[in-house]
mmCIF file of C-alpha atoms in Angstrom:
data_model
loop_
_atom_site.group_PDB
_atom_site.id
_atom_site.type_symbol
_atom_site.label_atom_id
_atom_site.label_comp_id
_atom_site.label_asym_id
_atom_site.label_seq_id
_atom_site.Cartn_x
_atom_site.Cartn_y
_atom_site.Cartn_z
ATOM 1 C CA MET H 1 -7.300 -53.489 -5.537
ATOM 2 C CA GLN H 2 -7.753 -52.211 -2.644
ATOM 3 C CA ALA H 3 -11.261 -52.307 -0.471
ATOM 4 C CA ILE H 4 -12.434 -51.165 3.488
ATOM 5 C CA ARG H 5 -13.838 -54.430 4.660
ATOM 6 C CA PHE H 6 -14.974 -55.597 7.762
ATOM 7 C CA GLU H 7 -14.988 -59.155 9.951
ATOM 8 C CA GLN H 8 -17.156 -58.467 12.315
ATOM 9 C CA THR H 9 -19.889 -56.349 13.280
ATOM 10 C CA GLY H 10 -19.546 -53.006 15.861
ATOM 11 C CA GLY H 11 -17.711 -49.911 15.940
ATOM 12 C CA PRO H 12 -16.047 -47.694 12.961
ATOM 13 C CA GLU H 13 -12.485 -49.399 14.376
ATOM 14 C CA VAL H 14 -13.579 -52.490 12.570
ATOM 15 C CA LEU H 15 -13.113 -51.818 9.208
ATOM 16 C CA LYS H 16 -10.196 -52.466 7.659
ATOM 17 C CA LEU H 17 -7.917 -51.475 4.150
ATOM 18 C CA VAL H 18 -7.553 -54.496 2.557
ATOM 19 C CA ASP H 19 -6.265 -56.206 -0.773
ATOM 20 C CA VAL H 20 -8.803 -58.075 -2.208
ATOM 21 C CA PRO H 21 -9.476 -59.573 -6.241
ATOM 22 C CA ARG H 22 -10.417 -57.068 -8.205
ATOM 23 C CA PRO H 23 -14.174 -57.813 -9.315
ATOM 24 C CA SER H 24 -15.212 -58.943 -12.721
ATOM 25 C CA ALA H 25 -17.882 -58.706 -15.140
ATOM 26 C CA GLY H 26 -20.503 -60.711 -16.030
ATOM 27 C CA PRO H 27 -23.620 -60.858 -18.339
ATOM 28 C CA GLY H 28 -25.370 -57.575 -18.111
ATOM 29 C CA GLN H 29 -22.781 -55.990 -15.359
ATOM 30 C CA VAL H 30 -19.921 -53.445 -15.483
ATOM 31 C CA VAL H 31 -16.961 -52.919 -13.584
ATOM 32 C CA VAL H 32 -16.621 -49.786 -12.339
ATOM 33 C CA ARG H 33 -13.515 -47.910 -11.641
ATOM 34 C CA ASN H 34 -14.874 -45.446 -8.501
ATOM 35 C CA HIS H 35 -13.599 -42.041 -7.914
ATOM 36 C CA PHE H 36 -15.864 -41.015 -5.108
ATOM 37 C CA ALA H 37 -17.968 -43.499 -3.350
ATOM 38 C CA GLY H 38 -21.086 -41.826 -1.403
ATOM 39 C CA VAL H 39 -21.578 -42.574 2.507
ATOM 40 C CA ASN H 40 -24.983 -42.705 3.706
ATOM 41 C CA PHE H 41 -26.376 -43.770 6.883
ATOM 42 C CA ILE H 42 -27.077 -47.015 6.144
ATOM 43 C CA ASP H 43 -23.725 -47.893 5.490
ATOM 44 C CA THR H 44 -24.047 -47.748 9.895
ATOM 45 C CA TYR H 45 -26.780 -50.383 10.087
ATOM 46 C CA PHE H 46 -24.810 -52.491 8.338
ATOM 47 C CA ARG H 47 -21.651 -52.330 10.054
ATOM 48 C CA SER H 48 -23.379 -52.097 13.151
ATOM 49 C CA GLY H 49 -25.498 -54.987 12.727
ATOM 50 C CA VAL H 50 -28.789 -53.809 13.146
ATOM 51 C CA TYR H 51 -29.356 -54.818 9.488
ATOM 52 C CA PRO H 52 -27.956 -58.385 8.894
ATOM 53 C CA ALA H 53 -24.437 -58.710 6.976
ATOM 54 C CA ASN H 54 -22.625 -61.029 5.237
ATOM 55 C CA LEU H 55 -19.339 -61.218 6.715
ATOM 56 C CA PRO H 56 -16.381 -60.902 6.031
ATOM 57 C CA GLY H 57 -18.219 -57.296 4.167
ATOM 58 C CA THR H 58 -17.535 -54.501 2.080
ATOM 59 C CA LEU H 59 -19.529 -51.339 2.865
ATOM 60 C CA GLY H 60 -21.109 -48.863 0.390
ATOM 61 C CA GLN H 61 -24.738 -48.041 -1.546
ATOM 62 C CA GLU H 62 -23.215 -46.343 -4.254
ATOM 63 C CA ALA H 63 -20.135 -44.136 -6.027
ATOM 64 C CA ALA H 64 -18.894 -42.645 -8.847
ATOM 65 C CA GLY H 65 -16.234 -43.256 -11.493
ATOM 66 C CA GLU H 66 -15.113 -44.802 -15.197
ATOM 67 C CA VAL H 67 -16.093 -47.439 -16.872
ATOM 68 C CA ALA H 68 -13.583 -50.489 -16.845
ATOM 69 C CA GLU H 69 -15.235 -53.746 -18.596
ATOM 70 C CA ILE H 70 -18.287 -54.606 -19.928
ATOM 71 C CA GLY H 71 -20.491 -57.757 -19.600
ATOM 72 C CA SER H 72 -22.159 -59.721 -22.579
ATOM 73 C CA GLY H 73 -25.595 -58.236 -23.740
ATOM 74 C CA VAL H 74 -24.596 -54.689 -21.819
ATOM 75 C CA SER H 75 -24.933 -52.195 -25.033
ATOM 76 C CA ASN H 76 -25.612 -48.815 -23.380
ATOM 77 C CA LEU H 77 -22.671 -48.396 -21.867
ATOM 78 C CA LYS H 78 -18.584 -48.780 -22.509
ATOM 79 C CA VAL H 79 -15.870 -48.642 -21.477
ATOM 80 C CA GLY H 80 -14.312 -45.033 -20.528
ATOM 81 C CA ASP H 81 -17.804 -44.542 -19.562
ATOM 82 C CA HIS H 82 -18.406 -41.718 -16.632
ATOM 83 C CA VAL H 83 -21.525 -43.229 -14.425
ATOM 84 C CA ALA H 84 -22.636 -43.084 -11.036
ATOM 85 C CA TYR H 85 -24.457 -46.489 -10.050
ATOM 86 C CA LEU H 86 -26.190 -48.112 -7.039
ATOM 87 C CA GLY H 87 -23.422 -50.370 -5.560
ATOM 88 C CA ASN H 88 -24.476 -53.580 -2.947
ATOM 89 C CA GLN H 89 -23.023 -52.715 -0.109
ATOM 90 C CA ASP H 90 -19.513 -52.550 -2.321
ATOM 91 C CA THR H 91 -18.269 -49.408 -3.086
ATOM 92 C CA TYR H 92 -16.192 -48.629 -0.778
ATOM 93 C CA ALA H 93 -13.060 -49.995 -3.098
ATOM 94 C CA GLN H 94 -11.623 -49.238 -6.127
ATOM 95 C CA TYR H 95 -13.295 -50.776 -8.555
ATOM 96 C CA SER H 96 -17.015 -52.621 -7.698
ATOM 97 C CA VAL H 97 -19.232 -54.635 -10.031
ATOM 98 C CA THR H 98 -22.991 -53.603 -10.632
ATOM 99 C CA ARG H 99 -25.580 -54.071 -13.283
ATOM 100 C CA ALA H 100 -25.566 -52.124 -15.903
ATOM 101 C CA SER H 101 -29.283 -51.234 -15.696
ATOM 102 C CA ARG H 102 -28.325 -49.913 -12.544
ATOM 103 C CA ALA H 103 -25.672 -47.349 -14.209
ATOM 104 C CA THR H 104 -26.540 -43.594 -14.993
ATOM 105 C CA LYS H 105 -23.516 -42.141 -17.563
ATOM 106 C CA PHE H 106 -23.207 -38.246 -17.116
ATOM 107 C CA ASP H 107 -21.057 -35.728 -18.576
ATOM 108 C CA PRO H 108 -18.710 -34.733 -15.730
ATOM 109 C CA GLN H 109 -18.925 -31.231 -17.359
ATOM 110 C CA GLU H 110 -21.827 -30.531 -16.212
ATOM 111 C CA ILE H 111 -22.251 -33.129 -13.003
ATOM 112 C CA SER H 112 -18.954 -33.414 -10.343
ATOM 113 C CA MET H 113 -17.764 -36.364 -9.918
ATOM 114 C CA GLU H 114 -18.668 -35.747 -6.306
ATOM 115 C CA CYS H 115 -22.276 -35.110 -6.543
ATOM 116 C CA ALA H 116 -22.528 -37.461 -8.768
ATOM 117 C CA ALA H 117 -21.692 -39.995 -6.136
ATOM 118 C CA ALA H 118 -23.725 -38.610 -3.397
ATOM 119 C CA VAL H 119 -26.684 -37.993 -4.965
ATOM 120 C CA LEU H 120 -28.059 -40.960 -6.560
ATOM 121 C CA LEU H 121 -29.084 -43.114 -2.994
ATOM 122 C CA GLN H 122 -30.895 -39.835 -1.352
ATOM 123 C CA GLY H 123 -31.972 -39.079 -4.545
ATOM 124 C CA LEU H 124 -33.567 -41.604 -5.443
ATOM 125 C CA THR H 125 -34.396 -42.321 -2.060
ATOM 126 C CA ALA H 126 -36.605 -38.866 -1.609
ATOM 127 C CA HIS H 127 -38.091 -39.231 -4.407
ATOM 128 C CA THR H 128 -39.787 -42.742 -3.929
ATOM 129 C CA LEU H 129 -41.097 -41.810 -0.822
ATOM 130 C CA VAL H 130 -43.164 -38.670 -2.491
ATOM 131 C CA THR H 131 -44.133 -40.293 -5.058
ATOM 132 C CA ARG H 132 -45.101 -43.758 -4.033
ATOM 133 C CA SER H 133 -44.972 -44.470 -0.115
ATOM 134 C CA TYR H 134 -46.860 -41.569 -0.342
ATOM 135 C CA LYS H 135 -47.976 -39.542 -3.059
ATOM 136 C CA VAL H 136 -47.942 -35.832 -2.398
ATOM 137 C CA GLN H 137 -50.872 -33.105 -3.547
ATOM 138 C CA SER H 138 -50.635 -29.994 -3.922
ATOM 139 C CA ASN H 139 -51.427 -28.387 -1.029
ATOM 140 C CA ASP H 140 -50.547 -31.202 1.523
ATOM 141 C CA TRP H 141 -49.069 -30.029 4.806
ATOM 142 C CA VAL H 142 -45.528 -31.947 5.427
ATOM 143 C CA LEU H 143 -43.511 -32.802 7.849
ATOM 144 C CA VAL H 144 -39.635 -33.080 6.925
ATOM 145 C CA GLN H 145 -37.835 -34.781 10.065
ATOM 146 C CA ALA H 146 -34.270 -34.020 10.143
ATOM 147 C CA GLY H 147 -34.855 -30.976 7.180
ATOM 148 C CA ALA H 148 -30.927 -29.764 6.939
ATOM 149 C CA GLY H 149 -30.202 -33.610 6.418
ATOM 150 C CA GLY H 150 -29.213 -34.842 2.771
ATOM 151 C CA THR H 151 -32.489 -36.410 2.550
ATOM 152 C CA GLY H 152 -34.015 -34.229 4.619
ATOM 153 C CA ARG H 153 -33.063 -31.042 1.947
ATOM 154 C CA LEU H 154 -34.090 -33.271 -1.094
ATOM 155 C CA LEU H 155 -37.535 -34.734 0.181
ATOM 156 C CA ILE H 156 -38.160 -30.511 1.284
ATOM 157 C CA GLN H 157 -37.154 -29.172 -2.086
ATOM 158 C CA ILE H 158 -39.912 -31.835 -4.452
ATOM 159 C CA CYS H 159 -42.836 -30.968 -1.477
ATOM 160 C CA LYS H 160 -41.758 -27.877 -3.015
ATOM 161 C CA HIS H 161 -41.761 -28.226 -6.425
ATOM 162 C CA LEU H 162 -45.169 -30.647 -6.011
ATOM 163 C CA GLY H 163 -47.346 -27.147 -3.974
ATOM 164 C CA ALA H 164 -46.681 -28.659 -1.186
ATOM 165 C CA ARG H 165 -46.156 -26.555 2.626
ATOM 166 C CA VAL H 166 -43.458 -27.938 4.683
ATOM 167 C CA ILE H 167 -42.940 -28.261 8.107
ATOM 168 C CA ALA H 168 -38.883 -29.070 8.766
ATOM 169 C CA THR H 169 -37.460 -30.161 12.328
ATOM 170 C CA THR H 170 -33.536 -29.449 13.177
ATOM 171 C CA SER H 171 -31.191 -28.619 16.066
ATOM 172 C CA ASN H 172 -30.248 -25.361 16.103
ATOM 173 C CA GLU H 173 -30.821 -22.495 14.387
ATOM 174 C CA ALA H 174 -27.722 -23.147 11.617
ATOM 175 C CA LYS H 175 -30.062 -26.402 10.246
ATOM 176 C CA ALA H 176 -32.935 -24.189 10.680
ATOM 177 C CA GLU H 177 -31.274 -21.350 8.404
ATOM 178 C CA ILE H 178 -30.330 -24.617 5.555
ATOM 179 C CA ALA H 179 -33.799 -25.887 6.042
ATOM 180 C CA ARG H 180 -35.530 -22.353 5.432
ATOM 181 C CA GLN H 181 -33.292 -22.237 2.258
ATOM 182 C CA VAL H 182 -33.854 -25.049 0.197
ATOM 183 C CA GLY H 183 -37.537 -23.873 1.080
ATOM 184 C CA ALA H 184 -39.474 -25.050 4.409
ATOM 185 C CA ASP H 185 -42.481 -22.931 4.910
ATOM 186 C CA HIS H 186 -41.829 -23.437 8.960
ATOM 187 C CA VAL H 187 -38.342 -24.712 10.996
ATOM 188 C CA ILE H 188 -39.581 -26.205 14.509
ATOM 189 C CA ASN H 189 -36.541 -26.136 16.469
ATOM 190 C CA TYR H 190 -36.800 -29.700 18.848
ATOM 191 C CA THR H 191 -34.534 -28.932 21.115
ATOM 192 C CA GLU H 192 -37.042 -26.068 22.647
ATOM 193 C CA GLU H 193 -40.096 -27.291 21.441
ATOM 194 C CA SER H 194 -42.473 -30.088 21.043
ATOM 195 C CA VAL H 195 -42.494 -30.744 18.026
ATOM 196 C CA PRO H 196 -46.126 -32.468 18.202
ATOM 197 C CA ASP H 197 -47.662 -29.423 19.874
ATOM 198 C CA ALA H 198 -45.781 -26.477 16.801
ATOM 199 C CA VAL H 199 -46.731 -28.774 14.825
ATOM 200 C CA HIS H 200 -50.667 -28.549 15.571
ATOM 201 C CA ARG H 201 -50.077 -24.702 16.549
ATOM 202 C CA ILE H 202 -49.573 -24.422 12.399
ATOM 203 C CA VAL H 203 -51.866 -26.456 11.579
ATOM 204 C CA SER H 204 -54.181 -27.397 14.366
ATOM 205 C CA GLU H 205 -55.703 -30.041 12.918
ATOM 206 C CA GLY H 206 -52.234 -31.558 11.724
ATOM 207 C CA VAL H 207 -50.242 -33.171 8.737
ATOM 208 C CA HIS H 208 -51.126 -35.184 6.183
ATOM 209 C CA VAL H 209 -47.982 -36.688 5.404
ATOM 210 C CA VAL H 210 -44.491 -37.293 8.218
ATOM 211 C CA TYR H 211 -41.467 -38.807 6.880
ATOM 212 C CA ASP H 212 -39.059 -39.298 9.725
ATOM 213 C CA GLY H 213 -35.978 -40.930 9.266
ATOM 214 C CA VAL H 214 -34.913 -40.095 12.290
ATOM 215 C CA GLY H 215 -36.350 -43.172 14.372
ATOM 216 C CA LYS H 216 -37.012 -44.079 17.492
ATOM 217 C CA ASP H 217 -36.467 -41.019 19.409
ATOM 218 C CA THR H 218 -39.162 -38.963 17.066
ATOM 219 C CA PHE H 219 -41.571 -41.814 15.905
ATOM 220 C CA ALA H 220 -44.581 -40.811 18.826
ATOM 221 C CA GLY H 221 -44.101 -37.244 18.278
ATOM 222 C CA SER H 222 -43.944 -37.491 14.376
ATOM 223 C CA ILE H 223 -47.720 -39.438 15.098
ATOM 224 C CA ALA H 224 -48.748 -37.289 16.999
ATOM 225 C CA ALA H 225 -48.490 -34.935 14.260
ATOM 226 C CA LEU H 226 -50.617 -36.120 12.132
ATOM 227 C CA ARG H 227 -54.562 -35.482 11.300
ATOM 228 C CA ARG H 228 -57.026 -38.341 10.732
ATOM 229 C CA GLU H 229 -56.217 -40.413 8.131
ATOM 230 C CA GLY H 230 -53.217 -39.021 7.902
ATOM 231 C CA SER H 231 -50.044 -41.458 7.069
ATOM 232 C CA MET H 232 -46.762 -41.797 8.899
ATOM 233 C CA VAL H 233 -43.176 -42.701 6.731
ATOM 234 C CA SER H 234 -40.446 -44.432 8.955
ATOM 235 C CA PHE H 235 -37.752 -44.253 6.747
ATOM 236 C CA GLY H 236 -34.509 -44.525 8.973
ATOM 237 C CA ASN H 237 -33.267 -45.399 12.340
ATOM 238 C CA ALA H 238 -31.069 -42.598 12.909
ATOM 239 C CA SER H 239 -31.837 -42.191 16.939
ATOM 240 C CA GLY H 240 -31.963 -46.397 16.555
ATOM 241 C CA THR H 241 -34.431 -48.824 15.660
ATOM 242 C CA VAL H 242 -38.208 -47.918 16.189
ATOM 243 C CA PRO H 243 -39.197 -50.247 19.223
ATOM 244 C CA PRO H 244 -42.699 -52.846 18.333
ATOM 245 C CA VAL H 245 -46.118 -50.187 17.135
ATOM 246 C CA ARG H 246 -49.264 -51.505 18.812
ATOM 247 C CA LEU H 247 -51.628 -51.044 15.672
ATOM 248 C CA PHE H 248 -54.486 -49.729 17.890
ATOM 249 C CA ASP H 249 -52.257 -46.694 18.600
ATOM 250 C CA LEU H 250 -53.153 -45.444 15.233
ATOM 251 C CA THR H 251 -56.699 -46.755 15.414
ATOM 252 C CA GLU H 252 -57.621 -43.202 16.835
ATOM 253 C CA LYS H 253 -56.848 -41.130 13.641
ATOM 254 C CA ASN H 254 -57.505 -43.978 10.761
ATOM 255 C CA LEU H 255 -53.189 -43.583 10.320
ATOM 256 C CA CYS H 256 -50.924 -45.235 7.981
ATOM 257 C CA LEU H 257 -47.886 -46.726 8.904
ATOM 258 C CA LEU H 258 -45.489 -47.177 5.931
ATOM 259 C CA ARG H 259 -42.102 -48.935 6.727
ATOM 260 C CA PRO H 260 -40.777 -48.849 2.830
ATOM 261 C CA LYS H 261 -37.241 -49.351 1.387
ATOM 262 C CA LEU H 262 -35.990 -47.639 -1.562
ATOM 263 C CA TYR H 263 -34.796 -51.174 -2.867
ATOM 264 C CA GLY H 264 -38.711 -52.590 -2.432
ATOM 265 C CA TYR H 265 -39.266 -49.888 -5.201
ATOM 266 C CA ILE H 266 -36.491 -50.366 -7.954
ATOM 267 C CA VAL H 267 -36.486 -54.526 -8.416
ATOM 268 C CA THR H 268 -36.938 -54.652 -11.654
ATOM 269 C CA ASP H 269 -35.421 -52.347 -14.574
ATOM 270 C CA ASP H 270 -38.343 -51.005 -15.601
#
């Protein structure tokens, strides 16, 4: 089979299409023939060396396709089932192997393969951020950095469903309209004004929580936008890794700072 692999970290040029052996299903596993693989920003972290990767390696955290082989002990899936699943940096390939417990069967007449491949990682990320990292409550004020992105849009929708009031940031009016369409109550163009200043004009005391997947460029402004006893949830590095943080910078407003990862919330099959 073919897969996209890299033997050293770097830019997109390190990715190569190569022939590799097809994986086999071990106990509790399934092999999936991939129709679509999700492409996520986290893939660039592994490719560029921001996150450690085993070399030579493949990329990809999620995909959708058909079950091609099942291992012993698998009872919830059969060959031919359509599934979306979480991979292990191996879904940029024609076939991948995953634990059966990480695969979700779906009807392709109701959900397209493209959608199934694209929504699982970002959907689980958004869900765990608002239910585990900081549990959003009705009437909370929430700031979502990069609100027009994939995870940002899902965060806005889930927070609105929970009754929160949402402020989103974007870089231009076209993206601002996307954030409004999915429910943002207020949108700040961060290229035109200070985000913390704009936040405090909207809600003088600041927001209860910031969900920040941008990283280095927005971290200080996110902290400044919080109210007393607010929570800063930093979950990405799109603009670069956040520099070391002085804990004393959190003490003036008794702030809570968390840097979670999705897989820390889904360690067990339960």
